[in-house]
Coordinates of C-alpha atoms and ligand atoms in Angstrom, one line a residue:
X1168 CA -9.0 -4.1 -8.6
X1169 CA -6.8 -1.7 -6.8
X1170 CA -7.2 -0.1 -3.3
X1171 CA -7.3 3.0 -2.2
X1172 CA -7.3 5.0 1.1
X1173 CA -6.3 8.0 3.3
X1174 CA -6.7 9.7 6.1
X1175 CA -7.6 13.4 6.1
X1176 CA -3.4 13.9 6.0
X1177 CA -3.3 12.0 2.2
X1178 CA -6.4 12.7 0.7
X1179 CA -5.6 15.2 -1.4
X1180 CA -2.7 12.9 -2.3
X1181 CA -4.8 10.6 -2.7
X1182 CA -7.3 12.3 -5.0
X1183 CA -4.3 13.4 -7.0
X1184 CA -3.6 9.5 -7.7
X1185 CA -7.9 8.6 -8.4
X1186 CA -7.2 10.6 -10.9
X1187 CA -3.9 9.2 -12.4
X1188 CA -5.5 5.8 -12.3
X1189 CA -9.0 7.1 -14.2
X1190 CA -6.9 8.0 -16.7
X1191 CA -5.1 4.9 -17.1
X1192 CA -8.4 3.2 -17.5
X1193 CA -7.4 1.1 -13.8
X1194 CA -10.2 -0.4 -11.7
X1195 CA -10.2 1.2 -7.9
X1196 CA -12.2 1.0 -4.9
X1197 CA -12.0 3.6 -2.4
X1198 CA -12.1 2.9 1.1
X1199 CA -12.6 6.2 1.5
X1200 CA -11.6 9.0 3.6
X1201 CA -13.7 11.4 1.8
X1202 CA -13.2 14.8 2.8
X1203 CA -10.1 16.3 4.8
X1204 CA -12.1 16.0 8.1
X1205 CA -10.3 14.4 10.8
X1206 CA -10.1 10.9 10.9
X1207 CA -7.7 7.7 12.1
X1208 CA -5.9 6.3 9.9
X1209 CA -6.0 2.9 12.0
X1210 CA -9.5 2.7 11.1
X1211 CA -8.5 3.1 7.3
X1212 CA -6.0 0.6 7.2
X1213 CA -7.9 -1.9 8.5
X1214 CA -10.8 -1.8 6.6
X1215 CA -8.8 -1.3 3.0
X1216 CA -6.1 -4.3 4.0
X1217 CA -9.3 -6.7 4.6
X1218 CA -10.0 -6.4 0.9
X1219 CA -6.8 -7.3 0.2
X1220 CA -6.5 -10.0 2.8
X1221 CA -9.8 -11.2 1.3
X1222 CA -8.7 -11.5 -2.2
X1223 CA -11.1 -8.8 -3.4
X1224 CA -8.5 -6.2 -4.2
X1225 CA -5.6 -7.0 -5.8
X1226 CA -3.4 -4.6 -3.9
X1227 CA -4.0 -1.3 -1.9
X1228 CA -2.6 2.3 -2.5
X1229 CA -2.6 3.6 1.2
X1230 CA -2.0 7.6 2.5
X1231 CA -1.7 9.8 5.1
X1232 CA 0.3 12.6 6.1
X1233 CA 3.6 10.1 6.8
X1234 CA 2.8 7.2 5.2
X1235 CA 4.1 5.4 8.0
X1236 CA 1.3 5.7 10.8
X1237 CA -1.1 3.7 8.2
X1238 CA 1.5 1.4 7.2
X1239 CA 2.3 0.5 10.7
X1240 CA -1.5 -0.2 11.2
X1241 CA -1.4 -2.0 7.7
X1242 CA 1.3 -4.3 8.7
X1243 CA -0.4 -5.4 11.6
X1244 CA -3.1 -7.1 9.3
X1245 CA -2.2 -11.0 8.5
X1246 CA -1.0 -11.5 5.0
X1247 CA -0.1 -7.5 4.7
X1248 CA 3.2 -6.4 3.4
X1249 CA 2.9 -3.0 3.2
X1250 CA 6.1 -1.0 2.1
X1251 CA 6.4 3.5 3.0
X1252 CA 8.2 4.4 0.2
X1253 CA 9.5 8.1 -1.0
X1254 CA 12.0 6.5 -3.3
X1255 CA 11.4 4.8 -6.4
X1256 CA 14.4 2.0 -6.0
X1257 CA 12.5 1.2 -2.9
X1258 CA 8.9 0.8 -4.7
X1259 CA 10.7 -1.3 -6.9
X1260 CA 12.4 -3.6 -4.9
X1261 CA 9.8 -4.0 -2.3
X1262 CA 7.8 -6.0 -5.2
X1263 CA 10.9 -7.9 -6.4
X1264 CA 12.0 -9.1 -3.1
X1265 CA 9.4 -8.6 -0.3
X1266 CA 5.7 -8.7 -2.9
X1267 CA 4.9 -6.1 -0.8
X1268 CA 0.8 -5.9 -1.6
X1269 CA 0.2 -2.6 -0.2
X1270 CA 2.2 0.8 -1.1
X1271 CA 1.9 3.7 1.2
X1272 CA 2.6 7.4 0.9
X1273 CA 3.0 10.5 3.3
X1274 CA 0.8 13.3 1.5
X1275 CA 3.1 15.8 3.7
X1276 CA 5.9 14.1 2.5
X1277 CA 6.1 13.7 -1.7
X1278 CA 4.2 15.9 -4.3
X1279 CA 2.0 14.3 -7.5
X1280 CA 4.5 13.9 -9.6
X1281 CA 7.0 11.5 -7.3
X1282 CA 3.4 9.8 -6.2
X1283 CA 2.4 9.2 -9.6
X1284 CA 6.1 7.5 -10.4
X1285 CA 6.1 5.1 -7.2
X1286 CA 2.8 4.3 -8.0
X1287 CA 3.3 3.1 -11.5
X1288 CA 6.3 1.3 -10.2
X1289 CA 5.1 -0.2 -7.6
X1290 CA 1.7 -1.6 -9.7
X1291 CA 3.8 -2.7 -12.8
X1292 CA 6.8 -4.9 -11.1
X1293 CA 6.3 -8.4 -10.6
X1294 CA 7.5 -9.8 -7.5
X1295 CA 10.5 -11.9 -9.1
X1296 CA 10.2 -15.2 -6.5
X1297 CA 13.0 -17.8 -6.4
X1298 CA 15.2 -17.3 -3.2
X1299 CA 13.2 -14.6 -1.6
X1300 CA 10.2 -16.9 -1.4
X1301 CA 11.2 -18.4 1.5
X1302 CA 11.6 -15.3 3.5
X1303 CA 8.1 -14.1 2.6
X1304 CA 7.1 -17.8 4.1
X1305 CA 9.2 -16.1 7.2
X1306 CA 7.4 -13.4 7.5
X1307 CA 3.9 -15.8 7.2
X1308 CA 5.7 -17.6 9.8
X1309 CA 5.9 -14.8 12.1
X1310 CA 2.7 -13.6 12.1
X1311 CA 1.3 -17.6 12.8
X1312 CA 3.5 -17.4 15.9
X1313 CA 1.0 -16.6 18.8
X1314 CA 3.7 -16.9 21.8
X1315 CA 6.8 -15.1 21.3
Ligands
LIG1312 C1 -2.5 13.0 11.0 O1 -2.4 14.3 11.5 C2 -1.2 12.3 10.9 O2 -0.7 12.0 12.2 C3 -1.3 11.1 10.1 O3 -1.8 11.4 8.8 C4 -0.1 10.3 9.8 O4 1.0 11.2 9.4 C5 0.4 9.4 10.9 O5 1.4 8.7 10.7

Protein backbone atom coordinates (compact mmCIF):
# COMPACT_ATOMS: atom_id res chain seq x y z
CA UNK A 1 0.00 0.00 0.00
CA UNK A 2 1.39 3.29 -1.18
CA UNK A 3 0.80 6.89 0.30
CA UNK A 4 -0.24 9.69 -0.94
CA UNK A 5 -0.61 13.38 -0.09
CA UNK A 6 -0.57 17.16 -0.90
CA UNK A 7 -1.26 20.31 0.02
CA UNK A 8 -3.39 22.54 -2.12
CA UNK A 9 0.25 23.51 -3.95
CA UNK A 10 0.57 19.58 -5.30
CA UNK A 11 -2.72 18.36 -5.70
CA UNK A 12 -3.10 18.56 -9.01
CA UNK A 13 0.29 16.92 -9.15
CA UNK A 14 -0.89 14.71 -7.14
CA UNK A 15 -4.09 13.80 -8.92
CA UNK A 16 -1.91 13.52 -12.08
CA UNK A 17 0.05 10.59 -10.17
CA UNK A 18 -3.64 8.74 -8.61
CA UNK A 19 -4.04 8.36 -11.80
CA UNK A 20 -0.68 6.87 -13.04
CA UNK A 21 -0.89 4.46 -10.19
CA UNK A 22 -4.79 3.30 -11.05
CA UNK A 23 -3.47 2.43 -14.08
CA UNK A 24 -0.72 0.40 -12.94
CA UNK A 25 -3.19 -1.54 -10.95
CA UNK A 26 -1.01 -0.07 -7.43
CA UNK A 27 -2.79 -0.04 -4.08
CA UNK A 28 -2.95 3.79 -2.59
CA UNK A 29 -4.41 5.52 0.23
CA UNK A 30 -4.86 9.09 0.13
CA UNK A 31 -4.26 11.17 2.95
CA UNK A 32 -5.97 13.62 1.26
CA UNK A 33 -5.78 17.16 0.49
CA UNK A 34 -8.85 17.05 -1.52
CA UNK A 35 -9.51 20.07 -3.30
CA UNK A 36 -6.98 23.08 -4.07
CA UNK A 37 -8.33 24.99 -0.90
CA UNK A 38 -5.77 26.23 1.31
CA UNK A 39 -4.26 24.04 3.61
CA UNK A 40 -0.72 23.18 5.64
CA UNK A 41 1.22 20.99 4.52
CA UNK A 42 2.63 20.19 8.16
CA UNK A 43 -0.63 18.90 8.91
CA UNK A 44 -0.32 16.46 5.76
CA UNK A 45 2.91 15.20 6.44
CA UNK A 46 2.17 14.19 9.65
CA UNK A 47 -0.79 12.37 9.27
CA UNK A 48 0.47 10.44 5.86
CA UNK A 49 4.24 9.64 7.59
CA UNK A 50 2.26 7.92 10.64
CA UNK A 51 1.00 5.30 8.23
CA UNK A 52 4.20 4.79 7.23
CA UNK A 53 5.81 4.89 10.61
CA UNK A 54 3.08 2.51 11.54
CA UNK A 55 3.75 -0.14 9.04
CA UNK A 56 0.35 0.43 7.30
CA UNK A 57 1.79 1.94 4.12
CA UNK A 58 4.59 0.74 2.62
CA UNK A 59 5.88 4.08 1.52
CA UNK A 60 4.33 7.64 0.91
CA UNK A 61 4.29 9.80 -2.32
CA UNK A 62 4.22 13.40 -0.72
CA UNK A 63 3.41 17.08 -2.68
CA UNK A 64 3.23 20.45 -2.50
CA UNK A 65 4.16 23.43 -4.34
CA UNK A 66 8.17 22.80 -3.41
CA UNK A 67 8.31 19.63 -2.26
CA UNK A 68 10.52 20.71 0.36
CA UNK A 69 8.14 22.45 3.05
CA UNK A 70 6.34 18.84 3.39
CA UNK A 71 9.48 17.09 3.33
CA UNK A 72 10.99 19.14 5.92
CA UNK A 73 7.84 18.39 8.12
CA UNK A 74 8.13 14.65 6.90
CA UNK A 75 11.62 14.31 8.10
CA UNK A 76 10.76 15.47 11.43
CA UNK A 77 8.69 12.20 11.89
CA UNK A 78 10.77 9.17 13.61
CA UNK A 79 11.67 6.53 11.17
CA UNK A 80 10.99 9.08 8.04
CA UNK A 81 13.50 9.33 5.32
CA UNK A 82 11.97 11.43 3.01
CA UNK A 83 14.02 12.50 -0.11
CA UNK A 84 12.73 16.15 -2.55
CA UNK A 85 13.78 15.00 -5.68
CA UNK A 86 13.47 16.79 -9.36
CA UNK A 87 16.11 14.48 -10.76
CA UNK A 88 15.82 11.01 -11.46
CA UNK A 89 19.59 9.94 -10.39
CA UNK A 90 18.51 11.31 -7.12
CA UNK A 91 15.18 9.17 -6.80
CA UNK A 92 17.32 6.46 -7.48
CA UNK A 93 20.01 6.77 -5.31
CA UNK A 94 18.01 7.94 -2.34
CA UNK A 95 16.54 4.15 -2.33
CA UNK A 96 20.05 2.54 -2.90
CA UNK A 97 21.90 4.32 -0.32
CA UNK A 98 19.61 6.29 2.06
CA UNK A 99 15.93 3.67 1.72
CA UNK A 100 14.49 6.78 1.68
CA UNK A 101 10.50 5.64 2.50
CA UNK A 102 8.93 8.78 1.43
CA UNK A 103 9.43 10.64 -2.10
CA UNK A 104 8.36 14.19 -2.35
CA UNK A 105 7.54 16.58 -5.19
CA UNK A 106 7.06 20.38 -5.74
CA UNK A 107 3.82 20.61 -8.07
CA UNK A 108 5.22 24.22 -9.01
CA UNK A 109 8.30 22.64 -9.67
CA UNK A 110 8.18 19.44 -12.30
CA UNK A 111 5.27 18.55 -14.82
CA UNK A 112 3.51 14.82 -15.16
CA UNK A 113 5.69 13.46 -17.20
CA UNK A 114 9.14 13.98 -14.97
CA UNK A 115 6.61 13.05 -11.80
CA UNK A 116 5.50 9.97 -13.35
CA UNK A 117 9.44 8.91 -14.08
CA UNK A 118 10.72 9.76 -10.36
CA UNK A 119 7.89 8.01 -9.25
CA UNK A 120 8.35 4.79 -10.97
CA UNK A 121 11.97 5.03 -9.99
CA UNK A 122 11.67 5.68 -6.77
CA UNK A 123 8.80 2.70 -6.05
CA UNK A 124 10.84 0.01 -8.21
CA UNK A 125 14.55 0.30 -6.63
CA UNK A 126 15.50 -1.69 -3.83
CA UNK A 127 17.44 -0.05 -1.25
CA UNK A 128 20.82 -2.14 -1.96
CA UNK A 129 22.01 -2.46 2.02
CA UNK A 130 25.60 -3.60 2.85
CA UNK A 131 27.81 -0.57 3.81
CA UNK A 132 25.12 2.05 3.83
CA UNK A 133 23.24 0.18 6.56
CA UNK A 134 25.10 1.47 9.14
CA UNK A 135 24.53 5.06 8.34
CA UNK A 136 20.71 4.62 8.12
CA UNK A 137 21.34 3.09 11.91
CA UNK A 138 23.06 6.77 12.14
CA UNK A 139 20.40 8.54 11.22
CA UNK A 140 18.07 6.09 13.78
CA UNK A 141 20.70 7.09 16.07
CA UNK A 142 20.10 10.74 15.71
CA UNK A 143 16.71 10.90 16.05
CA UNK A 144 16.95 8.55 19.59
CA UNK A 145 19.31 11.41 20.80
CA UNK A 146 17.04 13.53 23.08
CA UNK A 147 19.95 16.06 24.37
CA UNK A 148 22.12 17.35 21.76
C1 LIG B 1 1.94 26.79 -0.34
O1 LIG B 1 1.68 28.00 -0.96
C2 LIG B 1 3.41 26.48 -0.40
O2 LIG B 1 4.11 27.30 0.48
C3 LIG B 1 3.66 25.02 -0.11
O3 LIG B 1 2.93 24.24 -1.02
C4 LIG B 1 5.09 24.54 -0.24
O4 LIG B 1 5.65 24.95 -1.44
C5 LIG B 1 5.97 24.80 0.89
O5 LIG B 1 7.14 24.39 0.90
Amino acid sequence: MIAIASDHGGYELKRGVIDYLKAKGIEYKDFGCYSTNSCDYPDIALGTCKSVVKGECEKALLFCGTGIGISIAANKVAGIRAACCSDIFSAKFTRLHNDANVLCLGGRVVGIGLALELVETFLNTEFEGGRHIKRIEKITAIENMQNL
